[in-house]
PDB file of C-alpha atoms in Angstrom:
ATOM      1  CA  UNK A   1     118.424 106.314 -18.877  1.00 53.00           C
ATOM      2  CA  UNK A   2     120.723 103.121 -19.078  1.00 54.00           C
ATOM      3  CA  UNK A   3     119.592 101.945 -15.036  1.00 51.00           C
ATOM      4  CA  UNK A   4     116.252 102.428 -16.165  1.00 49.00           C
ATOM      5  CA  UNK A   5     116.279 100.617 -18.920  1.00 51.00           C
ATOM      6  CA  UNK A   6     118.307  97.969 -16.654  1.00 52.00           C
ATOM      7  CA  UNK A   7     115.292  98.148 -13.679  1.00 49.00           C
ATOM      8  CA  UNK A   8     112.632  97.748 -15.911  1.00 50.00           C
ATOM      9  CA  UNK A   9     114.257  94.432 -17.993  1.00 53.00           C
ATOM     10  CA  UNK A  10     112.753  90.685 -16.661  1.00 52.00           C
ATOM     11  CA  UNK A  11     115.847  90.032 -15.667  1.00 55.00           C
ATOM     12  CA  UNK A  12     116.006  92.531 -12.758  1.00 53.00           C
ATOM     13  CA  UNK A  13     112.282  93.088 -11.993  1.00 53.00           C
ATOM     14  CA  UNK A  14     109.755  91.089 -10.353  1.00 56.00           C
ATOM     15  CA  UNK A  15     106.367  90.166 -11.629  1.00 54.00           C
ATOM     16  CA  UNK A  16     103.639  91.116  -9.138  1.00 55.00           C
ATOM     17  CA  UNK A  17     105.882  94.477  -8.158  1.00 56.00           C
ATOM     18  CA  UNK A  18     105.771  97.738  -9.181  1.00 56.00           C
ATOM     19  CA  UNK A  19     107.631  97.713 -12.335  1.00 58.00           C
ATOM     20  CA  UNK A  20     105.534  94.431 -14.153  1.00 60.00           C
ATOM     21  CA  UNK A  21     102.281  93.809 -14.028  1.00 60.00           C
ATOM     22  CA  UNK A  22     101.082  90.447 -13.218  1.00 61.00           C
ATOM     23  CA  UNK A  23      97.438  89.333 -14.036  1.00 59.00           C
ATOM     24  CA  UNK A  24      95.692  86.780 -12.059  1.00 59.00           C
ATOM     25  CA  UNK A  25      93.450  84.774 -14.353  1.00 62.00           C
ATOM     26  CA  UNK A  26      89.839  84.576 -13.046  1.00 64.00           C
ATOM     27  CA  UNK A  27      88.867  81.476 -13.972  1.00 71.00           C
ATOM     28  CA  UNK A  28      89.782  78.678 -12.195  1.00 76.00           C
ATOM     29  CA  UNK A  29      91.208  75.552 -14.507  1.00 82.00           C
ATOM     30  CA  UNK A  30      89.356  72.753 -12.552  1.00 83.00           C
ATOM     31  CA  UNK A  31      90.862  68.832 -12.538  1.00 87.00           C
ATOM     32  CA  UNK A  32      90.629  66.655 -15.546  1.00 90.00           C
ATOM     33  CA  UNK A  33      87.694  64.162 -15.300  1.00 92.00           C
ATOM     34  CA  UNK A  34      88.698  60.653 -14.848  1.00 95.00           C
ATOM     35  CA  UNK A  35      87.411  57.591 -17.316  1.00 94.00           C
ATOM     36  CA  UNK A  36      85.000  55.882 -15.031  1.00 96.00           C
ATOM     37  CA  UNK A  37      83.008  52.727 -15.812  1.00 97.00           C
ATOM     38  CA  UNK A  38      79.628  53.481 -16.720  1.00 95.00           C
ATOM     39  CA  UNK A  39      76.693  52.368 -14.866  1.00 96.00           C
ATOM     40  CA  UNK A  40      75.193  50.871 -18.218  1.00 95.00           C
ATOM     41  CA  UNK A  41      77.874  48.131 -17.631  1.00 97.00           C
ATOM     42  CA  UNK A  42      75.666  46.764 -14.437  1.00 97.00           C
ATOM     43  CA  UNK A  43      72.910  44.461 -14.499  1.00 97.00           C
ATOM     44  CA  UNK A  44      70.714  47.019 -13.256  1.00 97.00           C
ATOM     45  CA  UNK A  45      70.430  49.702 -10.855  1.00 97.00           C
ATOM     46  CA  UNK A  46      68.060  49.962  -8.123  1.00 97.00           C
ATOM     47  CA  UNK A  47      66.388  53.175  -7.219  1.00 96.00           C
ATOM     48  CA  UNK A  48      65.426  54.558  -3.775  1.00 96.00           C
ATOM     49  CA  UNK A  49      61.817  53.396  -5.075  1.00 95.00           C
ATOM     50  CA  UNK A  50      62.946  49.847  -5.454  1.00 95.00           C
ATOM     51  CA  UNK A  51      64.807  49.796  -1.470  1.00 96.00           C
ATOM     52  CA  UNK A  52      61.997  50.468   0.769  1.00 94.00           C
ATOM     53  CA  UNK A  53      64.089  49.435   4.051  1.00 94.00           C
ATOM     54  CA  UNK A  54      67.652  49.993   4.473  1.00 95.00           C
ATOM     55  CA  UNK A  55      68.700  46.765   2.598  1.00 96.00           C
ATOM     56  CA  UNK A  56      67.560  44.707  -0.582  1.00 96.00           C
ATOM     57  CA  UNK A  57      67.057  41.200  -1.494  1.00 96.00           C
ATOM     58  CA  UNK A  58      68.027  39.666  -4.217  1.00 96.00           C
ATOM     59  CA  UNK A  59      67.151  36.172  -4.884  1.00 96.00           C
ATOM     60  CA  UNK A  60      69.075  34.316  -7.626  1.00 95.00           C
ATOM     61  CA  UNK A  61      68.196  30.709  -9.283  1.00 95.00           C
ATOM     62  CA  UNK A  62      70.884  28.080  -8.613  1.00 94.00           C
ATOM     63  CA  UNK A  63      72.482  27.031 -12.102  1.00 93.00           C
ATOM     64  CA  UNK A  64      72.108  23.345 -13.487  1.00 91.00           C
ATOM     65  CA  UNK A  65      70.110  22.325 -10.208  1.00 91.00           C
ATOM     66  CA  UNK A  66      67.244  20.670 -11.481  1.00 91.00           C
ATOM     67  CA  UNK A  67      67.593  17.141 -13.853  1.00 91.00           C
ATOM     68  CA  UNK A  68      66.301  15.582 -16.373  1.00 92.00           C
ATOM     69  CA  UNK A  69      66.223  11.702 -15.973  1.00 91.00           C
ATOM     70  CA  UNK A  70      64.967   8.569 -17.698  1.00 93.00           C
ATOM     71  CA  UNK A  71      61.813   7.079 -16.730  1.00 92.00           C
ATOM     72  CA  UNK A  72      60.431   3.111 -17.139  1.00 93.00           C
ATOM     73  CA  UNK A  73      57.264   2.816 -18.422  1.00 92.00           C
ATOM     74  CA  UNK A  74      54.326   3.124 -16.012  1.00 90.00           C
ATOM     75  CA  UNK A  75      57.210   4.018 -13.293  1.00 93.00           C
ATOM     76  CA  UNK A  76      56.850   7.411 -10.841  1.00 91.00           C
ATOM     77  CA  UNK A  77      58.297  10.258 -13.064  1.00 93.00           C
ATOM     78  CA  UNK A  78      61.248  11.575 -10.696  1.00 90.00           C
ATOM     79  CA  UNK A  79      60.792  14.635  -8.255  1.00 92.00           C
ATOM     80  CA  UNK A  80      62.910  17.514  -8.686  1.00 90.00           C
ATOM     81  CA  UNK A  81      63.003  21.609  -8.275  1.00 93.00           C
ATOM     82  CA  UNK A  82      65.664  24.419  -9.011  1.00 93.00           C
ATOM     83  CA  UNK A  83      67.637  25.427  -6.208  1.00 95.00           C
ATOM     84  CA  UNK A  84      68.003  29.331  -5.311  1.00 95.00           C
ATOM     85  CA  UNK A  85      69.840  31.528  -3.313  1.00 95.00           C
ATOM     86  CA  UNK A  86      69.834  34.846  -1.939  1.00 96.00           C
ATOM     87  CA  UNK A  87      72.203  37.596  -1.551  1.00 96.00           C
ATOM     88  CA  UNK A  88      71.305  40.759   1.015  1.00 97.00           C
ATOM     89  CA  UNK A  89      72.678  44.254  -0.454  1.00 97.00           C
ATOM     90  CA  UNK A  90      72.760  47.176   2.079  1.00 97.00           C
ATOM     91  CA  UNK A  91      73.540  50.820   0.439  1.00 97.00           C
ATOM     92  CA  UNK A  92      76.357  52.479   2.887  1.00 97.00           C
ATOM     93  CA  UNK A  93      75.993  55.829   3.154  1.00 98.00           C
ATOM     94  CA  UNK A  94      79.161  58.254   2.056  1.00 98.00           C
ATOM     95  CA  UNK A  95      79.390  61.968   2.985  1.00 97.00           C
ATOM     96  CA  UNK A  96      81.771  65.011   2.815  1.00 96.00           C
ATOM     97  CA  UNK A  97      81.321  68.560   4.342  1.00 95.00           C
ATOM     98  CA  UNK A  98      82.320  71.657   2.996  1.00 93.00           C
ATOM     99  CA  UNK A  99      82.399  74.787   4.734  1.00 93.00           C
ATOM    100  CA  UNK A 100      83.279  78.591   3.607  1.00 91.00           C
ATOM    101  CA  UNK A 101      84.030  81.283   5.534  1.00 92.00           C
ATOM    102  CA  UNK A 102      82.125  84.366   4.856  1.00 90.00           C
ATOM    103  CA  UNK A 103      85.572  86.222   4.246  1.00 90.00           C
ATOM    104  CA  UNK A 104      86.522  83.575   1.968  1.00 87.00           C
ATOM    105  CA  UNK A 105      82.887  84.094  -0.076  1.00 85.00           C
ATOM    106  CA  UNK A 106      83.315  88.029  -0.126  1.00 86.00           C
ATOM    107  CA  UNK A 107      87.003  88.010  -1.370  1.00 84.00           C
ATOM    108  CA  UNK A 108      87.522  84.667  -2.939  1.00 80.00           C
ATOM    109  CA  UNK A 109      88.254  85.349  -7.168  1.00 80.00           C
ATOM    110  CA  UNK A 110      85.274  82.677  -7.562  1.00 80.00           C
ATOM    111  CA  UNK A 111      82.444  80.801  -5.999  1.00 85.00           C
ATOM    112  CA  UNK A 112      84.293  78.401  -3.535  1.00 87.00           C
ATOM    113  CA  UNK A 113      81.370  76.985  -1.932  1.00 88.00           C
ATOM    114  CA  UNK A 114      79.951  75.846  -5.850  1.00 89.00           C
ATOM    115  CA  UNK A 115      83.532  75.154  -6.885  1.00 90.00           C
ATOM    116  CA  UNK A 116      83.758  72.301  -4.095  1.00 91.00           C
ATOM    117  CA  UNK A 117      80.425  71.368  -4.757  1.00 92.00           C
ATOM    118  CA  UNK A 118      81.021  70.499  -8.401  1.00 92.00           C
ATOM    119  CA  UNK A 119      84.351  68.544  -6.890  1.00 94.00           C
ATOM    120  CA  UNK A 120      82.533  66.346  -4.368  1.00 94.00           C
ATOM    121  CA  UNK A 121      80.452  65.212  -7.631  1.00 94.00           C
ATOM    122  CA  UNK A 122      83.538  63.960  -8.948  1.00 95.00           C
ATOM    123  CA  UNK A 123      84.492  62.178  -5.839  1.00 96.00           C
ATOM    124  CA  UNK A 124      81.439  60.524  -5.634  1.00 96.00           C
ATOM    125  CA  UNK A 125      81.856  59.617  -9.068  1.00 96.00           C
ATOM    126  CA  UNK A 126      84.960  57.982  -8.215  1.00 97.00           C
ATOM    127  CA  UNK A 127      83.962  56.313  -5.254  1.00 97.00           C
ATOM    128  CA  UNK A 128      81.239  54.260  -7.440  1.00 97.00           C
ATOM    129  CA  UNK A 129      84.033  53.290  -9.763  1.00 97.00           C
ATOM    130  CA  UNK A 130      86.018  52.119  -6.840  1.00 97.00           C
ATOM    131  CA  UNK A 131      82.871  49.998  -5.470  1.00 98.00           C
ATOM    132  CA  UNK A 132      82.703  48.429  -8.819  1.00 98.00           C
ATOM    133  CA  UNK A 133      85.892  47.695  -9.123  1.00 98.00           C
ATOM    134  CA  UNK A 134      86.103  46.242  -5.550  1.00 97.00           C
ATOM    135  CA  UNK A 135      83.575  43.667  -6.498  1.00 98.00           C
ATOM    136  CA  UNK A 136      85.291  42.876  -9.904  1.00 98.00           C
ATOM    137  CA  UNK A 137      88.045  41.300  -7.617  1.00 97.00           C
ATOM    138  CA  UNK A 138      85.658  38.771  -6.436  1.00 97.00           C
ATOM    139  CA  UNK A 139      86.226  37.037 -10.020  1.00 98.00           C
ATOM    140  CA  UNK A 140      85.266  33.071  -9.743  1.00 97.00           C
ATOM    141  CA  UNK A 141      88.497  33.102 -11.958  1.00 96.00           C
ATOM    142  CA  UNK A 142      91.505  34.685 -12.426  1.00 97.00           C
ATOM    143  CA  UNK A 143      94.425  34.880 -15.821  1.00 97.00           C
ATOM    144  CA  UNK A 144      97.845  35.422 -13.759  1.00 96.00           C
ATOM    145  CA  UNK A 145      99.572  36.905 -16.844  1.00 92.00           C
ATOM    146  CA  UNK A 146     103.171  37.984 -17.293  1.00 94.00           C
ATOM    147  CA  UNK A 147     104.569  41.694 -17.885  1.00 94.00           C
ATOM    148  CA  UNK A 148     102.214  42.161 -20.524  1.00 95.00           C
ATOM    149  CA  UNK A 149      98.520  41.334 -21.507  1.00 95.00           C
ATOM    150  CA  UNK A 150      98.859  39.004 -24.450  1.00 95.00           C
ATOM    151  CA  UNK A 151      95.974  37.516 -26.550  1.00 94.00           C
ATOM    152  CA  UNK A 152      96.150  34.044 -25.037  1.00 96.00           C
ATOM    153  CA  UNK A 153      95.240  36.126 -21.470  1.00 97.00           C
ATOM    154  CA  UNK A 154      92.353  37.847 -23.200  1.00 96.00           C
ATOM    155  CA  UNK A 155      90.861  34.727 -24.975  1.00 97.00           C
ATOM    156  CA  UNK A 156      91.386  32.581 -22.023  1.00 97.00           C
ATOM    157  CA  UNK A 157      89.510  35.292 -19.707  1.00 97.00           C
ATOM    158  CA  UNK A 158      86.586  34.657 -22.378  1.00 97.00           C
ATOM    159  CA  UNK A 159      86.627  30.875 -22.105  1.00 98.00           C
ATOM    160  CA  UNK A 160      85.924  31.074 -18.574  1.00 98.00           C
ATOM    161  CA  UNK A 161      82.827  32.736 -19.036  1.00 98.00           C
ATOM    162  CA  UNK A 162      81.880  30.446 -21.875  1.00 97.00           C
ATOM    163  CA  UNK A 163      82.832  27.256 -19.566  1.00 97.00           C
ATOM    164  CA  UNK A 164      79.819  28.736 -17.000  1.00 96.00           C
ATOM    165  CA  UNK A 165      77.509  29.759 -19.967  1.00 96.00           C
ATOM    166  CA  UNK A 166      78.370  34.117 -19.918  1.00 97.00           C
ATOM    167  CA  UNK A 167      78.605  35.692 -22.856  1.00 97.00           C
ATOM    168  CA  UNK A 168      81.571  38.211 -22.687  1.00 97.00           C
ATOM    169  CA  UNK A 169      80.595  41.597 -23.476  1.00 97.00           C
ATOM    170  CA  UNK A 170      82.879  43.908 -21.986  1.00 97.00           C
ATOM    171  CA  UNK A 171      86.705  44.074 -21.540  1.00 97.00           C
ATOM    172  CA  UNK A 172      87.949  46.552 -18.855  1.00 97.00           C
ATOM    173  CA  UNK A 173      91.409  47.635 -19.134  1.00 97.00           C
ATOM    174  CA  UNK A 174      93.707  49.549 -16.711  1.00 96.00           C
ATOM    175  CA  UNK A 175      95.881  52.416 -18.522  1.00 95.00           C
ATOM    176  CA  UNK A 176      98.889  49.918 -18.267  1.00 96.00           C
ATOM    177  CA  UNK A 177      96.699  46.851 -19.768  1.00 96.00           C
ATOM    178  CA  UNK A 178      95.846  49.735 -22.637  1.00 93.00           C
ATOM    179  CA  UNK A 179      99.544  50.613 -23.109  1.00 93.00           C
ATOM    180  CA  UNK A 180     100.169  46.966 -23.751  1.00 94.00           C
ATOM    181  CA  UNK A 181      97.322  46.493 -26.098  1.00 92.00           C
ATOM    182  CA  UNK A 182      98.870  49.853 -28.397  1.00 89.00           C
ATOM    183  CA  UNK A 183     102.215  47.479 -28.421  1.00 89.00           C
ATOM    184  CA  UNK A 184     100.435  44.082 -29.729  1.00 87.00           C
ATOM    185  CA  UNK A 185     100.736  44.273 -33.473  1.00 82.00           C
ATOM    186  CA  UNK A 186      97.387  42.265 -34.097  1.00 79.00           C
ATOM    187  CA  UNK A 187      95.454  45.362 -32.809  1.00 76.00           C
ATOM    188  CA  UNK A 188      97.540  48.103 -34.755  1.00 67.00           C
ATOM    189  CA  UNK A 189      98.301  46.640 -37.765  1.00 63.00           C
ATOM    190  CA  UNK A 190      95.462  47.816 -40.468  1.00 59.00           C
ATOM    191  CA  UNK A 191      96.131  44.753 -42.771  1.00 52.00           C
ATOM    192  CA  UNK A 192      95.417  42.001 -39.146  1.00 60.00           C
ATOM    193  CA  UNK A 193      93.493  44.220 -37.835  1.00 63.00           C
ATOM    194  CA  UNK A 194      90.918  45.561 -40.280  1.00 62.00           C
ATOM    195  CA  UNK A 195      91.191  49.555 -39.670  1.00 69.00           C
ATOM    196  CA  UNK A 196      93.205  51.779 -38.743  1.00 69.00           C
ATOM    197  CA  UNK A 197      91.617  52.337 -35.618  1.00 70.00           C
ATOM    198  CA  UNK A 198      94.081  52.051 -32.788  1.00 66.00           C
ATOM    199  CA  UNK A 199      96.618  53.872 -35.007  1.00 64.00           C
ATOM    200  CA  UNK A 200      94.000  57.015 -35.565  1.00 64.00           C
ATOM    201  CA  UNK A 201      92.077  56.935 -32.166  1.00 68.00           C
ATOM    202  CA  UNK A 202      95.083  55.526 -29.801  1.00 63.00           C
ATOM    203  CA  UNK A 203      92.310  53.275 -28.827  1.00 67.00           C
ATOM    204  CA  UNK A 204      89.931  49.860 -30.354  1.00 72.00           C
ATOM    205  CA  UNK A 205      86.360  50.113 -28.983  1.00 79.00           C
ATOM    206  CA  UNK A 206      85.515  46.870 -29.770  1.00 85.00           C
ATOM    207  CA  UNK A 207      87.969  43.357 -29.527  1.00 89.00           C
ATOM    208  CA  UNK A 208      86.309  39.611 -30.056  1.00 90.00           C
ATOM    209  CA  UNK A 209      82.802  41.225 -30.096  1.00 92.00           C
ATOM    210  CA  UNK A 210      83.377  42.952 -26.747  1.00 94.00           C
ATOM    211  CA  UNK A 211      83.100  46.648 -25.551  1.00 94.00           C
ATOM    212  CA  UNK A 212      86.438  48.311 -24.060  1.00 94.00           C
ATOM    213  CA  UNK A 213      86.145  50.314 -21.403  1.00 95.00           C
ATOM    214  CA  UNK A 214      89.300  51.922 -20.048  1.00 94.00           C
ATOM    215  CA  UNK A 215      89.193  53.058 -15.883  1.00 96.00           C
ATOM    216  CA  UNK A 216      91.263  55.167 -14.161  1.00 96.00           C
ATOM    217  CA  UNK A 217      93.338  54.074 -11.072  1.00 94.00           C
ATOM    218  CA  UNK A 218      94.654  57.307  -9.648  1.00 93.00           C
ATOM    219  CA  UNK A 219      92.929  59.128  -6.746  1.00 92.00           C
ATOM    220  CA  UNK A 220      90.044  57.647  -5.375  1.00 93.00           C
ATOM    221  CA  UNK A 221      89.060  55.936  -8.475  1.00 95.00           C
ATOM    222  CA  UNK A 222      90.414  52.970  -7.607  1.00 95.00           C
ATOM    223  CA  UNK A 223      91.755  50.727  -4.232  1.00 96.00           C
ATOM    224  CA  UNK A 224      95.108  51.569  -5.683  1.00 96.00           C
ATOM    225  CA  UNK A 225      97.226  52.424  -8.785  1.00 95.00           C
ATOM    226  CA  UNK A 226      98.246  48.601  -9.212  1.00 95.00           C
ATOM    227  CA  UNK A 227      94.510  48.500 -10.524  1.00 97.00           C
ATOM    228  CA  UNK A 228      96.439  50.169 -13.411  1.00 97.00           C
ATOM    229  CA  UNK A 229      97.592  46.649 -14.518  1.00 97.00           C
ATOM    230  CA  UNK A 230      94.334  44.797 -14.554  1.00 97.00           C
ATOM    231  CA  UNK A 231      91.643  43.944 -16.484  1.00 97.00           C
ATOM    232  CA  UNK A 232      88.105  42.265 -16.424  1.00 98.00           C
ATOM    233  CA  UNK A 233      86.111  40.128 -18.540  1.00 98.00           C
ATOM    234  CA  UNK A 234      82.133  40.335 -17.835  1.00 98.00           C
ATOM    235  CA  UNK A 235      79.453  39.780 -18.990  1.00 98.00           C
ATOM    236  CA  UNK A 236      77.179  42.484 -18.427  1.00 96.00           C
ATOM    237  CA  UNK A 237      73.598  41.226 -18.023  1.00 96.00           C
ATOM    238  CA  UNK A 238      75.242  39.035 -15.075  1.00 96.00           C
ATOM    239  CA  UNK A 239      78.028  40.495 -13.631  1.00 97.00           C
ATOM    240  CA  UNK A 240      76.858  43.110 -10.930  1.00 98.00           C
ATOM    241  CA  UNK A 241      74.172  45.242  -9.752  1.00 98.00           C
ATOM    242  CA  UNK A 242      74.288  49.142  -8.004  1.00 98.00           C
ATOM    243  CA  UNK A 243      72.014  49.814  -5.247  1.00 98.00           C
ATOM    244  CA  UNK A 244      71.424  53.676  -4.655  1.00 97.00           C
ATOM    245  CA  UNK A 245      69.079  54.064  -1.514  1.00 97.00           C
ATOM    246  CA  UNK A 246      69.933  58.180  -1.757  1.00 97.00           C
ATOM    247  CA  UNK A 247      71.271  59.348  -4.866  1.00 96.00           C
ATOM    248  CA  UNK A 248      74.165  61.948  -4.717  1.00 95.00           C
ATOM    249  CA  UNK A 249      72.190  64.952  -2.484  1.00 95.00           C
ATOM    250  CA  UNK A 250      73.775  68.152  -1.581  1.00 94.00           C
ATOM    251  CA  UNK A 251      72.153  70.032   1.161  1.00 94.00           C
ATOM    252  CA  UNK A 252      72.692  73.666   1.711  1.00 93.00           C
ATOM    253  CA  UNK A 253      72.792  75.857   5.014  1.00 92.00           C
ATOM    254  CA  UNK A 254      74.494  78.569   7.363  1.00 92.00           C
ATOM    255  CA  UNK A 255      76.346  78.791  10.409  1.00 93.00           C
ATOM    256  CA  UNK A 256      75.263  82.168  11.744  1.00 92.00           C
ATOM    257  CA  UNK A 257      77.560  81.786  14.808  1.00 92.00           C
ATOM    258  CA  UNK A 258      80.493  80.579  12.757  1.00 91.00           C
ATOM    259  CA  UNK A 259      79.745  83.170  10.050  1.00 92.00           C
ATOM    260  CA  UNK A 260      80.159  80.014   7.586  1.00 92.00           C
ATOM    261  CA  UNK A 261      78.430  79.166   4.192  1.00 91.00           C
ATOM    262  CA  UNK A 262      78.371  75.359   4.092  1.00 93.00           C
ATOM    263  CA  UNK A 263      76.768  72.220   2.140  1.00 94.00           C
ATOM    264  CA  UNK A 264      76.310  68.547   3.304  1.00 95.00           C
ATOM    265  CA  UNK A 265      76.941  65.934   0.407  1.00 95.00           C
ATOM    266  CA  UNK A 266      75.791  62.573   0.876  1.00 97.00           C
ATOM    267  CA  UNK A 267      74.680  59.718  -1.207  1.00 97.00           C
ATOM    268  CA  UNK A 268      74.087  55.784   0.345  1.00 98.00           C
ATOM    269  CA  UNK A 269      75.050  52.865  -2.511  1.00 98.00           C
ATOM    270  CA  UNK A 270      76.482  49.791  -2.696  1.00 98.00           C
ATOM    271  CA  UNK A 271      77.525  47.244  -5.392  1.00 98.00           C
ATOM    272  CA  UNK A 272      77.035  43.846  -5.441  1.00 98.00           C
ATOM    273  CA  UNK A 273      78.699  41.249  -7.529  1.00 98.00           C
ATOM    274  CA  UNK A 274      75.584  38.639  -8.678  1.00 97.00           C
ATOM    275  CA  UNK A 275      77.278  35.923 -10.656  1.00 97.00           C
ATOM    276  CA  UNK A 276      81.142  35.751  -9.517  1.00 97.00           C
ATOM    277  CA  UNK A 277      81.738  33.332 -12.844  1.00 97.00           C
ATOM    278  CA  UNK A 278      80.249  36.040 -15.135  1.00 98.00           C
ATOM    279  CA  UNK A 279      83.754  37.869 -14.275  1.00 98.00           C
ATOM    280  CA  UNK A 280      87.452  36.846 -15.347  1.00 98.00           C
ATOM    281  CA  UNK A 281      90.149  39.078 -13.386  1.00 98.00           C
ATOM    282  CA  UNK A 282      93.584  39.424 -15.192  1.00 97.00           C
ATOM    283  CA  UNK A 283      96.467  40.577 -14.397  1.00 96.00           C
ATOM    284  CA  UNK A 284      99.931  41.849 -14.821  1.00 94.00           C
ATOM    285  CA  UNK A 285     102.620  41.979 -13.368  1.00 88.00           C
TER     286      UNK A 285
END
């Protein structure tokens, strides 16, 4: 009775043998979702309605190009017109297959073709962020800051856009740049700050009248985890645009001869930066 007792301790037996049962959980625990800039952040996005060809237009107004002068009486009032430019945006198209095996359908614990599916949503989800980010970097100015955000980075990002006539609306923050915002005192503090906000929430929605919006920089979310230690000041009725010629589309089919369930995911965007000074990069080091 005493080796039995002995065989049928954890200590001695095996889970997933004869002696302890071992049950597989059925559900699969899918990835965490990544914090993603919004598209409410752009300018606007254009539809495949507004891209009838395989590119768009987008004509812009040259700032402080036309004058005002002083004119002599009875003298010929001064000629003079706004300047413009134009920028050409062409949607690139981005794809990934999946592909089952029927074996793998019949046996698998859950749906893999679906369970894929629903990740390639995410991808593309990341991808965009990446794109944004991407044209973020083409800042007309850039806060070099030290090992830490501080306030004079922040309020100097702001300036920029003031200089040029942006508003700053929106403040987007790497998790680093976050972790050194927790560790200012100005924005934990209740009596210099005003609430207890960062204190209850680990996070301030709101600093100098702008939105925060915190990004991931892991996976494809970003160019690279450095993006961790950067942030951007825009201004968000100026900053940038999305063009999506094909939204996100997932098409469906079978290979007979490979005895394969399989989907097609593709989508075709691009995003354009439309005022470079409407965005102040900072970083960290």
């Amino acid at each position: 009775m005493k080796y039995v007792k002995e065989l049928l301790s954890t200590d001695l037996a095996t889970e997933g043998q004869l002696l302890i049962v071992r049950k597989i959980y059925d559900t699969l625990i899918e990835e965490v979702d990544k914090r993603l800039i919004p598209r409410t952040e752009a300018k606007f996005v254009a539809g495949p309605s507004a891209i009838p060809g395989s590119s768009l237009d987008i004509d812009r107004e040259t700032p402080d190009t036309m004058l005002v002068r002083a004119t002599a009486e009875g003298a010929d009032i001064a000629l003079d017109n706004s300047a413009y430019t134009s920028i050409n945006v062409k949607p690139v198209k981005y794809g990934v297959g999946v592909r089952i095996t029927r074996e793998m359908q019949e046996d698998g614990k859950w749906n893999l073709l679906e369970s894929n599916i629903r990740t390639a949503g995410k991808r593309f989800a990341e991808n965009e962020n990446k794109l944004v980010l991407t044209q973020l970097d083409t800042a007309a100015n850039t806060v070099t800051g030290g090992a830490a955000i501080t306030i004079a980075n922040i309020t100097r990002g702001m300036q920029y856009l003031e200089d040029s006539d942006f508003e700053p609306t929106t403040l987007f923050v790497g998790n680093e740049v976050l972790n050194d915002l927790r560790n200012i005192d100005t924005f934990v503090e209740a009596d210099k700050l005003g609430s207890r906000e960062m204190l209850d929430r680990g996070f301030v929605g709101r600093l100098y009248g702008m939105n925060v919006v915190r990004f991931s920089s892991s996976g494809q979310a970003a160019p690279s985890t450095t993006y961790s230690k950067y942030a951007y000041v825009t201004d968000r009725s100026e900053a940038y645009m999305i063009a999506e010629k094909r939204p996100m589309t997932i098409e469906k089919f079978d290979l007979p001869s490979n005895d394969m369930s399989a989907a097609s995911i593709t989508q075709r965007i691009a995003v354009k930066a439309l005022r470079t000074s409407a965005i102040c990069n900072i970083t960290t080091t």
